[in-house]
Amino acid sequence: MDFFEHQDVARKRSGRLVLLFIVAVVGIIVATYAVIALALIVLTGMGEGTGSGGGPTFGSTGGTAASPIELLFNPALLGLVSAGVILLVGGGSLYKISALKSGGGKSVAELMGGRLLDRESPERQGLAEQRLLNVVEEMAIASGTPVPPVYVMDGESGINAFAAGYAPEDAVIGVTRGAMEAFDREELQGVVAHEFSHILNGDMRLSIRLIGVIHGIILIGLLGQLALRSAFYSSVSGSHRRRYSNRSSGSDDAKGKLVIAAAGLALIAIGFIGVLAGKLIKSAVSRQREFLADAAAVQFTRLPDGIADALKKIGGGAYGAKVDNGHAEEISHMFFASAVSSWLGGAMATHPPLPERIKRVQPSWDGQYLEPVAEVDVREDRGGSGSKGSRASVPPIPGVPPIPGLPSIPGLPGGAAGLAGAAALSGGGGRSAVDQIGQPTPEHVRYAHGLLAEIPEALKQAARGALSVEALVYVLLLDPGAKERAEQWAEFKTKIDKGTAGLMKRLVEASPRVDPRWRLPLLELALPSLRAWDADKQREVVANVDVLVQADGRVSLFEWVLRRLVLRAFRPPPRGEGRRAMVALADPVRRVLGALARVGHPEEEQQRAAYTSGLEVLEVRLPDGSMPSSSLGELDDALDAIEALRPSDKRRLIRAAATVVSADRSVTTPEVELIRAVSDAMGAPMPPLMPGQALVG
């Protein structure tokens, strides 16, 4: 499967989750109704037995007590019970999903007691932590995703890891201390690649929804515990009032409390059924995902022994993959391997058996597990890497206006020849860059490793720092020409404090020229630090970015791309599951293709030909319309809108966009950055374009 097929599969799994959730809720409604109806029958019998004539009259007429048959088959009671269960279970699920969605992967990592690794000062970390950060950064740059924060669960000796978040923008990687110390670099690469597969293929969103569904289902059991405690405490307090009550009413009170306690126990039993249903749902939804992620990790690294040996060490370790944290059961389906024991064995397991997973990636396995060594040699990684719906729009940041007077596309420095630092990239064998969206290869990992080694250390450290990242963003926007840079600096230096200005000067001295190939990787490294700022700081930085962008009187393609990526870092888009057809978003689709045609081709005839070639690739007949003229602001709006497309239509649009750009048989570095921005707008991370690789096949 390619990336977009994975997205479709994830959406179908979400549909299966909804179906299983409905079945579980219906079962809970039936069981709860039976418990309440039987309790009312018992209470009715008590009332008749005492001669009070005051039995329950629910659903009866004329003030007479309802008969047991009427109570057992009572539509009004069933309606009330159904509404109550749906409100409780559905509301609890939605609340939990909303809380986890707003907190992102960070909330899950902190729930598990994770410690955030300090990217800014790697010298404070141990060698194992440095190696882990190196591997994660390589994988992120190779796959074209933001670099996720990394958390270590220091108190966990078991060998395990997880990826959490609602979208790639808020994803985190969590690793146990046992895994970090037990794995060599290839094994760690395999496990991290497995977790990146979950990030890329939409599995994290499903995992968050699964947590919410289970939370809602178990609320019935919690309600039963509340009823039981209520009956117990009322019995204790009632004993002090019995001397003021007659014998009959005291007996009735005791019987009533007994019924409440019995109902509480029954609800706890129903809650237990809910827990059982939750485990079945997790097992049904999660197991196949692990096979797919293992296969993706092998494709990613081309090192089947890496992930196979990692699984063998889990099987041979004293602690296995066990996680002792009390919340481990709640997120058990997110882990690399089974973090908790299943009391019904494999029937309830969230992960396939280890031997089956190992055999799939290493068919020649002899059945022997590996005993983790006490300490893996990580010295080679000290300083770097070594190897063994409706329109979706990005909410604006309050107080941050759009760039005033954005020029139209024809006003940009036109064509490949007019763009500074352009490097022609065309032809090439093998799979095209578009075909590798969401499916990076070992070549991309090696490329990312080499690129990180090539980027000056001062720039990399600036990207990782909470304070220095601001200076880096500004430095990336400085014009390469001496005269233009002097004009920018003269206008800009009054807008920033002396500390930021000093940091900028040091970065320029360390690297007078920023290679165009470094810019997007540096931004990907910087995104975790950018997102840590509060709203006031974000508004200040966006205002400063606008000053730099407009200082030379024009907005270059890269300046627009950088501003867009910074804004998306501050206010990530709502990553829903696209469901709209391309014909429903014909206008923004045409605007995207028209803008790309005007940027990449200087002559009007070439622009029309490129635009037409893109429309043909869409394989969908859009309503008639000529090639639109767009400003960069209108292109922003169009990119926000197309995020709502269905996965299959996103695939076609990205292919069409790449066809438009490469119609002249050459692709420049800024054009690649634009295509990657278009792909990113649709939640489809594109790996770096390799030298000599075709953009589209």
XYZ file of C-alpha atoms in Angstrom:
697
model
C 0.000 0.000 0.000
C 1.084 3.565 -0.579
C 0.618 6.444 1.862
C -2.855 7.367 0.625
C -4.087 3.770 0.722
C -2.887 3.634 4.324
C -4.996 6.725 5.021
C -8.034 5.003 3.524
C -7.359 1.907 5.621
C -7.060 4.042 8.761
C -10.407 5.654 7.948
C -12.016 2.230 7.459
C -10.594 1.129 10.805
C -12.168 4.214 12.363
C -15.462 3.090 10.846
C -14.967 -0.379 12.334
C -14.209 1.229 15.692
C -17.481 3.194 15.525
C -19.397 -0.003 14.692
C -17.828 -1.926 17.574
C -18.507 1.027 19.864
C -22.185 1.024 18.881
C -22.441 -2.729 19.521
C -20.836 -2.293 22.955
C -23.152 0.607 23.831
C -26.231 -1.392 22.786
C -25.080 -4.264 25.010
C -24.534 -1.887 27.929
C -27.995 -0.349 27.411
C -29.667 -3.765 27.465
C -27.770 -4.884 30.578
C -28.347 -1.586 32.399
C -32.044 -1.612 31.534
C -32.386 -5.155 32.864
C -30.667 -4.203 36.142
C -32.855 -1.113 36.680
C -36.053 -2.916 35.713
C -35.315 -5.768 38.130
C -34.457 -3.274 40.879
C -37.804 -1.534 40.354
C -39.601 -4.865 40.467
C -37.931 -5.662 43.794
C -38.806 -2.233 45.182
C -42.409 -2.660 43.976
C -42.573 -5.965 45.795
C -41.264 -4.301 48.958
C -43.944 -1.629 48.744
C -46.709 -4.192 48.350
C -45.316 -6.307 51.139
C -45.518 -3.488 53.658
C -49.019 -2.547 52.630
C -48.014 1.016 52.027
C -49.491 1.074 48.573
C -46.683 3.381 47.639
C -44.714 1.230 45.234
C -43.039 2.784 42.219
C -45.498 4.119 39.656
C -43.020 4.653 36.792
C -44.855 4.292 33.503
C -48.191 3.504 35.171
C -51.436 5.383 34.831
C -53.994 6.615 37.314
C -51.515 6.646 40.180
C -51.513 2.846 40.495
C -48.279 0.950 40.884
C -46.862 -0.642 37.756
C -46.912 -4.420 37.572
C -43.656 -6.381 37.264
C -44.458 -7.168 33.621
C -44.991 -3.464 32.897
C -41.695 -2.608 34.541
C -39.819 -5.329 32.686
C -41.149 -4.262 29.258
C -41.430 -0.524 29.612
C -40.605 1.574 26.493
C -40.434 4.808 28.482
C -37.928 3.311 30.904
C -35.920 1.880 28.007
C -35.834 5.323 26.380
C -34.589 6.974 29.555
C -31.960 4.301 30.156
C -30.810 4.513 26.544
C -30.514 8.291 26.709
C -28.647 8.104 30.006
C -26.172 5.473 28.800
C -25.564 7.273 25.507
C -24.989 10.576 27.300
C -22.674 8.979 29.839
C -20.682 6.741 27.496
C -20.740 9.043 24.478
C -20.039 12.160 26.531
C -17.221 10.457 28.398
C -15.665 9.283 25.140
C -15.900 12.702 23.482
C -14.493 14.421 26.561
C -11.490 12.084 26.719
C -10.797 12.378 22.975
C -11.048 16.168 23.169
C -8.679 16.330 26.149
C -6.092 14.105 24.492
C -6.445 15.913 21.173
C -5.866 19.329 22.738
C -2.953 18.064 24.823
C -1.322 16.276 21.893
C 1.228 13.535 22.338
C 2.792 15.485 25.209
C -0.183 14.693 27.463
C 0.222 10.948 26.827
C 3.987 11.059 27.414
C 3.532 12.919 30.701
C 0.768 10.500 31.723
C 3.342 7.734 31.338
C 5.905 9.583 33.459
C 8.110 10.470 30.500
C 11.038 12.900 30.816
C 11.539 15.247 27.882
C 15.044 14.996 26.461
C 16.875 18.320 26.246
C 17.631 18.913 22.568
C 19.228 22.279 23.259
C 22.050 20.966 25.430
C 22.916 17.443 24.277
C 26.076 17.495 26.365
C 23.825 17.200 29.422
C 22.481 13.909 28.118
C 24.075 10.512 28.308
C 25.415 8.880 25.169
C 22.317 6.693 24.881
C 20.066 9.766 24.960
C 22.204 11.515 22.331
C 22.003 8.485 20.057
C 18.215 8.322 20.462
C 17.855 12.004 19.545
C 20.121 11.516 16.510
C 18.062 8.588 15.229
C 14.737 10.410 15.691
C 16.012 13.537 13.924
C 17.304 11.479 10.994
C 14.017 9.638 10.638
C 11.999 12.868 10.751
C 14.068 14.643 8.094
C 14.121 11.518 5.910
C 10.314 11.273 6.041
C 9.595 15.001 5.698
C 7.803 15.303 9.049
C 8.402 17.716 11.931
C 10.962 16.419 14.416
C 8.908 15.075 17.354
C 9.908 15.682 20.982
C 11.435 12.597 22.596
C 10.525 11.353 26.071
C 12.281 8.708 28.154
C 10.465 6.686 30.827
C 13.360 6.437 33.257
C 11.669 4.122 35.731
C 10.770 1.432 33.199
C 13.178 -1.488 32.797
C 10.977 -3.208 30.207
C 11.891 -2.829 26.533
C 9.218 -0.760 24.826
C 8.373 2.453 22.949
C 5.352 4.342 21.643
C 4.288 7.194 19.361
C 1.445 9.434 20.511
C -0.402 12.474 19.204
C -3.367 13.355 17.029
C -1.374 14.459 13.981
C 2.291 14.620 12.918
C 2.419 18.224 14.141
C 1.860 17.237 17.788
C 3.440 13.759 17.781
C 5.950 12.587 20.375
C 8.144 9.516 20.646
C 8.386 7.754 24.003
C 11.031 5.155 24.836
C 11.607 3.182 28.028
C 14.982 3.281 29.744
C 15.223 -0.472 29.161
C 14.823 -0.080 25.387
C 17.228 2.826 25.109
C 19.976 0.884 26.872
C 19.289 -2.574 25.392
C 19.189 -1.725 21.688
C 22.129 -1.159 19.394
C 21.749 1.483 16.696
C 20.184 -0.741 14.033
C 17.640 -2.100 16.505
C 16.828 1.405 17.698
C 16.425 2.535 14.094
C 14.007 -0.319 13.464
C 11.855 0.523 16.488
C 11.852 4.266 15.787
C 10.965 3.569 12.136
C 8.081 1.379 13.367
C 6.784 4.284 15.448
C 7.211 6.730 12.556
C 5.058 4.406 10.487
C 2.253 4.949 13.007
C 2.816 8.714 12.725
C 2.770 8.694 8.927
C -0.146 6.342 8.369
C -2.801 7.899 10.606
C -2.607 5.243 13.323
C -2.091 7.784 16.124
C -5.455 9.445 15.515
C -7.126 6.046 15.701
C -5.252 5.286 18.932
C -6.515 8.495 20.551
C -10.077 7.671 19.545
C -9.651 4.170 20.907
C -8.596 5.542 24.305
C -11.687 7.772 24.304
C -14.019 4.922 23.394
C -12.662 2.668 26.154
C -12.874 5.514 28.680
C -16.549 6.054 27.881
C -17.377 2.371 28.118
C -15.830 1.893 31.577
C -17.743 4.868 33.037
C -20.707 2.565 33.717
C -18.518 0.578 36.097
C -17.402 3.784 37.799
C -21.067 4.755 38.229
C -21.681 1.405 39.899
C -18.806 2.028 42.315
C -20.339 5.410 43.144
C -23.734 3.795 43.852
C -22.106 1.169 46.061
C -20.224 3.784 48.078
C -23.393 5.852 48.347
C -25.317 2.904 49.771
C -22.507 2.121 52.220
C -22.103 5.663 53.531
C -25.857 6.228 53.769
C -26.111 3.027 55.814
C -23.454 4.268 58.231
C -25.030 7.708 58.618
C -28.525 6.208 58.789
C -27.626 4.131 61.842
C -27.437 7.341 63.876
C -31.035 8.224 63.002
C -32.727 4.895 63.597
C -33.789 5.688 67.145
C -36.030 8.409 65.676
C -37.628 6.090 63.113
C -40.251 3.394 63.533
C -39.286 -0.201 62.926
C -41.134 -0.490 59.579
C -39.584 2.558 57.938
C -36.151 1.558 59.213
C -36.588 -1.860 57.674
C -37.682 -0.289 54.379
C -34.652 2.008 54.421
C -32.355 -0.942 54.930
C -34.007 -2.844 52.086
C -33.778 0.199 49.823
C -30.089 0.609 50.538
C -29.612 -3.084 49.915
C -31.267 -2.688 46.521
C -29.054 0.333 45.715
C -25.981 -1.642 46.735
C -27.116 -4.566 44.616
C -27.703 -2.229 41.674
C -24.227 -0.768 42.201
C -22.723 -4.244 42.141
C -24.690 -5.015 38.998
C -23.411 -1.834 37.318
C -19.878 -2.765 38.334
C -20.466 -6.121 36.651
C -21.749 -4.294 33.569
C -18.630 -2.130 33.743
C -16.570 -5.292 33.804
C -18.378 -6.376 30.644
C -17.488 -2.951 29.236
C -13.833 -3.486 30.097
C -14.008 -6.865 28.388
C -15.618 -5.263 25.342
C -12.940 -2.570 25.369
C -10.183 -5.163 25.331
C -11.865 -6.967 22.454
C -12.160 -3.690 20.532
C -8.494 -2.867 21.132
C -7.470 -6.330 20.021
C -9.640 -6.185 16.896
C -8.393 -2.749 15.852
C -4.721 -2.880 16.879
C -3.154 -6.199 15.961
C -3.027 -5.835 12.179
C -1.546 -2.346 12.517
C 1.554 -3.807 14.147
C 2.250 -6.126 11.203
C 1.914 -3.168 8.836
C 4.199 -0.990 10.956
C 6.823 -3.759 11.150
C 6.747 -4.101 7.355
C 6.979 -0.324 6.935
C 9.966 -0.186 9.287
C 11.786 -2.799 7.187
C 10.989 -0.813 4.038
C 12.102 2.391 5.762
C 15.477 1.083 6.960
C 15.981 -1.997 4.756
C 17.314 -3.628 7.917
C 14.988 -6.538 8.764
C 17.516 -7.794 11.309
C 17.203 -4.502 13.211
C 13.532 -4.807 14.094
C 13.723 -8.621 14.313
C 16.571 -8.468 16.851
C 14.698 -5.806 18.817
C 11.748 -8.190 19.124
C 14.108 -11.037 20.062
C 15.583 -8.968 22.882
C 12.080 -8.315 24.197
C 11.482 -12.072 24.204
C 14.816 -12.765 25.893
C 14.784 -9.923 28.415
C 14.007 -10.432 32.074
C 11.292 -7.756 32.005
C 10.155 -8.323 28.425
C 8.113 -5.362 27.196
C 6.304 -4.850 30.515
C 5.524 -1.282 31.596
C 4.721 -0.824 35.294
C 3.066 2.591 35.049
C -0.548 2.463 36.261
C -1.789 4.022 33.011
C -0.099 1.430 30.800
C -3.361 -0.479 30.282
C -5.047 2.693 29.042
C -2.565 3.185 26.181
C -1.463 -0.442 25.800
C -2.384 -0.471 22.098
C 0.082 2.381 21.417
C 3.196 0.507 22.495
C 5.706 -1.245 20.261
C 5.055 -4.536 22.075
C 2.590 -5.810 24.685
C 3.126 -3.624 27.740
C 0.611 -5.393 29.987
C -0.304 -9.019 30.508
C -3.548 -10.277 29.009
C -5.400 -12.497 31.466
C -7.142 -14.282 28.571
C -3.924 -14.822 26.662
C -3.736 -14.046 22.966
C -7.496 -13.564 22.567
C -7.272 -10.180 24.294
C -3.732 -9.192 23.282
C -3.276 -5.830 21.597
C -0.215 -7.126 19.711
C 0.468 -10.291 17.708
C 2.708 -12.902 19.368
C 6.434 -12.103 19.190
C 7.336 -15.275 17.233
C 4.791 -14.443 14.558
C 6.090 -10.874 14.187
C 9.714 -12.050 14.026
C 8.953 -14.736 11.431
C 7.244 -12.202 9.183
C 10.328 -9.992 8.936
C 12.953 -12.746 9.316
C 11.568 -16.046 7.941
C 14.820 -17.897 8.671
C 14.614 -17.260 12.440
C 15.729 -20.280 14.468
C 13.360 -19.615 17.362
C 16.058 -18.402 19.756
C 15.588 -15.118 21.593
C 18.443 -12.723 22.408
C 19.423 -11.777 25.931
C 19.939 -7.996 26.155
C 23.516 -7.075 27.048
C 24.101 -4.999 30.145
C 25.346 -1.976 28.215
C 25.356 -1.354 24.457
C 28.332 0.560 23.066
C 26.993 3.932 21.900
C 30.261 5.844 21.613
C 30.028 6.152 17.840
C 26.957 8.376 18.294
C 28.471 11.000 20.598
C 28.563 13.857 18.111
C 26.113 12.768 15.458
C 24.750 9.836 13.590
C 26.630 6.675 12.985
C 25.519 3.451 11.482
C 25.899 -0.063 12.072
C -15.957 17.445 5.109
C -16.317 21.078 4.804
C -13.700 23.630 4.022
C -10.832 23.137 6.439
C -9.092 26.369 7.318
C -6.230 27.229 9.632
C -7.519 29.482 12.427
C -5.573 32.745 12.456
C -3.457 33.611 15.457
C -5.306 36.383 17.316
C -3.655 39.686 16.528
C -1.515 38.348 13.643
C -2.652 39.939 10.353
C -1.830 38.560 6.921
C 1.075 40.109 5.064
C -0.361 43.339 3.605
C -0.163 43.786 -0.139
C 0.959 40.283 -1.074
C 1.977 40.406 -4.743
C 0.278 38.341 -7.385
C 2.084 35.247 -8.572
C 3.283 36.853 -11.844
C 5.078 39.497 -9.755
C 7.408 36.969 -8.172
C 10.924 36.430 -9.509
C 9.812 34.267 -12.381
C 10.847 30.854 -13.550
C 13.724 28.554 -12.732
C 16.369 30.872 -14.123
C 15.335 33.813 -11.940
C 15.581 32.066 -8.584
C 18.784 32.410 -6.603
C 20.421 29.202 -5.525
C 18.326 27.079 -7.861
C 19.693 23.614 -8.486
C 18.269 21.747 -11.448
C 16.844 18.393 -10.480
C 15.293 16.209 -13.126
C 15.195 12.734 -14.520
C 16.522 9.928 -12.388
C 15.527 6.327 -12.144
C 13.504 4.412 -9.593
C 10.419 5.717 -7.827
C 9.562 9.396 -8.067
C 9.406 11.685 -5.052
C 5.602 11.838 -5.258
C 5.403 8.032 -5.173
C 7.454 8.015 -1.963
C 5.152 10.282 0.058
C 4.826 8.724 3.497
C 7.216 5.943 2.442
C 10.821 7.052 2.950
C 13.631 4.685 2.025
C 17.072 3.867 3.435
C 18.475 6.260 0.839
C 16.487 9.041 2.483
C 17.829 8.031 5.895
C 21.398 8.124 4.573
C 20.699 11.422 2.854
C 19.322 12.883 6.104
C 22.351 11.562 7.996
C 24.733 13.191 5.517
C 22.761 16.427 5.433
C 22.748 16.720 9.235
C 26.495 16.124 9.254
C 26.920 18.819 6.589
C 24.891 21.543 8.325
C 27.113 23.676 10.585
C 26.777 22.718 14.232
C 25.914 26.308 15.185
C 22.814 26.247 12.974
C 21.671 22.851 14.258
C 22.086 23.900 17.873
C 20.211 27.124 17.168
C 17.309 25.104 15.727
C 17.108 23.032 18.902
C 17.266 25.923 21.369
C 14.235 27.589 22.937
C 15.842 31.053 22.650
C 18.206 30.695 19.701
C 15.543 29.311 17.337
C 14.078 32.797 16.912
C 17.401 34.120 15.632
C 17.688 31.145 13.268
C 14.278 31.837 11.687
C 15.350 35.417 10.993
C 18.735 34.359 9.602
C 17.014 31.988 7.146
C 15.144 34.998 5.749
C 18.225 37.158 5.188
C 18.885 37.859 1.526
C 22.090 36.258 0.147
C 23.019 39.522 -1.588
C 25.181 41.894 0.470
C 23.293 45.053 -0.534
C 19.840 43.555 0.027
C 20.930 42.055 3.351
C 22.232 45.443 4.501
C 18.869 47.030 3.668
C 17.040 44.292 5.559
C 19.277 44.671 8.584
C 18.943 48.442 8.696
C 15.160 48.171 8.970
C 15.051 45.058 11.123
C 17.625 45.643 13.872
C 15.352 48.114 15.663
C 12.599 45.482 15.952
C 14.540 42.941 18.012
C 16.358 42.938 21.319
C 20.131 43.017 21.620
C 20.325 39.359 22.639
C 18.543 38.149 19.492
C 20.620 40.502 17.339
C 23.801 39.116 18.879
C 22.692 35.558 18.229
C 21.930 36.412 14.606
C 25.395 37.922 14.121
C 27.055 34.830 15.596
C 25.026 32.532 13.325
C 25.930 34.584 10.247
C 29.602 34.510 11.240
C 29.449 30.742 11.739
C 27.710 30.217 8.386
C 27.774 33.247 6.075
C 25.830 31.280 3.469
C 22.886 28.995 4.171
C 22.652 26.290 1.525
C 19.055 26.100 0.167
C 19.061 22.349 0.912
C 19.480 23.070 4.626
C 16.467 25.328 5.034
C 13.566 22.882 5.326
C 15.538 20.400 7.493
C 16.467 23.263 9.830
C 12.816 24.272 10.060
C 11.841 20.672 10.800
C 14.430 20.615 13.590
C 13.114 23.932 14.896
C 9.395 23.117 15.039
C 9.334 21.644 18.586
C 11.036 24.782 19.935
C 8.741 27.094 17.947
C 5.630 25.438 19.347
C 6.788 25.991 22.926
C 6.234 29.764 22.694
C 3.163 31.490 24.122
C 0.715 33.429 21.926
C 2.332 36.832 22.601
C 5.739 35.568 21.506
C 4.232 33.961 18.431
C 2.597 37.237 17.367
C 5.876 39.098 17.903
C 7.852 36.639 15.771
C 5.291 36.643 12.944
C 5.389 40.457 12.896
C 9.188 40.361 12.682
C 9.058 37.758 9.904
C 6.750 40.083 7.963
C 9.244 42.943 8.342
C 12.048 40.809 6.903
C 9.862 39.436 4.116
C 8.826 42.903 2.949
C 12.124 44.730 3.529
C 13.283 44.306 -0.077
C 9.908 45.198 -1.582
C 9.021 41.724 -2.812
C 7.981 38.339 -1.452
C 10.112 35.490 -2.743
C 8.842 31.957 -3.024
C 10.940 30.695 -0.129
C 9.901 33.634 2.072
C 6.273 32.698 1.527
C 6.963 29.002 2.201
C 8.854 29.787 5.409
C 6.159 32.132 6.698
C 3.504 29.531 6.007
C 5.441 26.789 7.798
C 6.080 29.030 10.815
C 2.391 29.935 11.030
C 1.422 26.269 10.799
C 3.854 25.491 13.593
C 2.091 28.044 15.791
C -1.427 27.075 14.780
C -1.522 23.561 13.283
C -4.551 22.831 11.092
C -7.373 20.576 12.290
C -6.275 17.181 10.985
C -9.628 15.618 10.251
C -10.161 12.778 7.844
C -10.706 14.342 4.429
C -14.002 13.330 2.895
C -14.706 15.939 0.209
C -14.538 15.096 -3.482
C -12.344 17.124 -5.802
C -15.274 18.489 -7.817
C -16.615 20.053 -4.606
C -13.334 21.972 -4.193
C -12.781 22.789 -7.863
C -11.945 26.465 -7.312
C -9.114 25.982 -4.746
C -7.745 23.052 -6.805
C -7.552 25.272 -9.887
C -5.946 28.078 -7.881
C -3.194 25.786 -6.609
C -2.380 24.474 -10.077
C -2.573 27.944 -11.608
C -0.224 29.413 -9.012
C 2.295 26.636 -9.581
C 2.135 27.150 -13.346
C 2.853 30.863 -12.995
C 5.689 30.382 -10.534
C 7.511 27.702 -12.507
C 7.186 28.986 -16.051
C 7.995 32.540 -17.204
C 6.111 32.541 -20.543
C 2.317 32.696 -20.654
C 2.088 29.947 -23.262
C 4.253 27.657 -21.093
C 2.061 28.456 -18.098
C -1.132 27.469 -19.908
C 0.464 24.258 -21.204
C 1.721 23.309 -17.727
C -1.670 24.106 -16.185
C -3.468 21.968 -18.768
C -1.078 19.056 -18.194
C -1.902 19.196 -14.478
C -5.648 19.135 -15.126
C -5.221 16.031 -17.279
C -3.408 14.195 -14.464
C -6.333 14.861 -12.093
C -8.445 12.257 -13.958
C -11.472 14.274 -12.841
C -13.351 16.734 -15.024
C -13.663 19.966 -13.093
C -16.332 22.537 -13.914
C -15.198 24.728 -16.797
C -12.941 27.594 -15.833
C -9.831 29.308 -17.123
C -6.510 29.341 -15.297
C -7.084 31.677 -12.347
C -4.742 34.502 -11.367
C -3.893 34.192 -7.675
C -2.043 36.182 -5.090
C -0.002 34.387 -2.451
C -2.749 35.186 0.028
C -5.306 33.450 -2.193
C -2.937 30.519 -2.557
C -2.838 30.313 1.252
C -6.635 30.083 1.339
C -6.667 27.455 -1.415
C -4.117 25.286 0.397
C -6.155 25.520 3.595
C -9.241 24.345 1.707
C -7.746 21.304 -0.049
C -6.845 19.688 3.283
C -10.459 18.467 3.301
C -9.974 16.318 0.160
C -10.329 12.555 0.275
C -7.000 10.653 0.347
C -7.382 9.395 -3.223
C -8.049 12.934 -4.463
C -5.085 14.269 -2.497
C -2.876 11.760 -4.301
C -4.131 12.958 -7.681
C -3.747 16.640 -6.807
C -0.167 16.256 -5.548
C 0.718 14.320 -8.710
C -0.930 17.038 -10.814
C 0.930 19.783 -8.918
C 4.259 18.036 -9.470
C 3.413 17.582 -13.150
C 2.786 21.316 -13.502
C 6.090 22.247 -11.845
C 8.161 19.770 -13.845
C 6.515 20.478 -17.208
C 9.692 22.266 -18.382
C 11.763 19.160 -17.476
C 13.615 20.951 -14.694
C 12.824 21.519 -11.048
C 14.473 24.125 -8.848
C 15.103 23.921 -5.119
C 12.496 26.632 -4.357
C 9.956 24.755 -6.506
C 10.643 21.597 -4.517
C 10.052 23.548 -1.315
C 6.732 24.770 -2.710
C 5.622 21.266 -3.726
C 6.525 20.001 -0.268
C 4.489 22.871 1.232
C 1.520 21.867 -0.958
C 1.942 18.244 0.126
C 2.253 19.281 3.773
C -0.966 21.317 3.483
C -2.778 18.057 2.732
C -1.149 16.156 5.596
C 1.013 14.150 3.186
C 4.685 14.382 4.224
C 7.036 14.237 1.250
C 10.616 13.007 1.799
C 13.481 15.103 0.437
C 13.985 15.029 -3.320
C 17.148 13.066 -3.976
C 19.745 14.347 -6.453
C 18.806 13.094 -9.912
C 15.417 11.808 -8.771
C 12.295 12.617 -10.785
C 9.701 14.675 -8.943
C 6.852 12.747 -10.557
C 6.889 9.572 -12.635
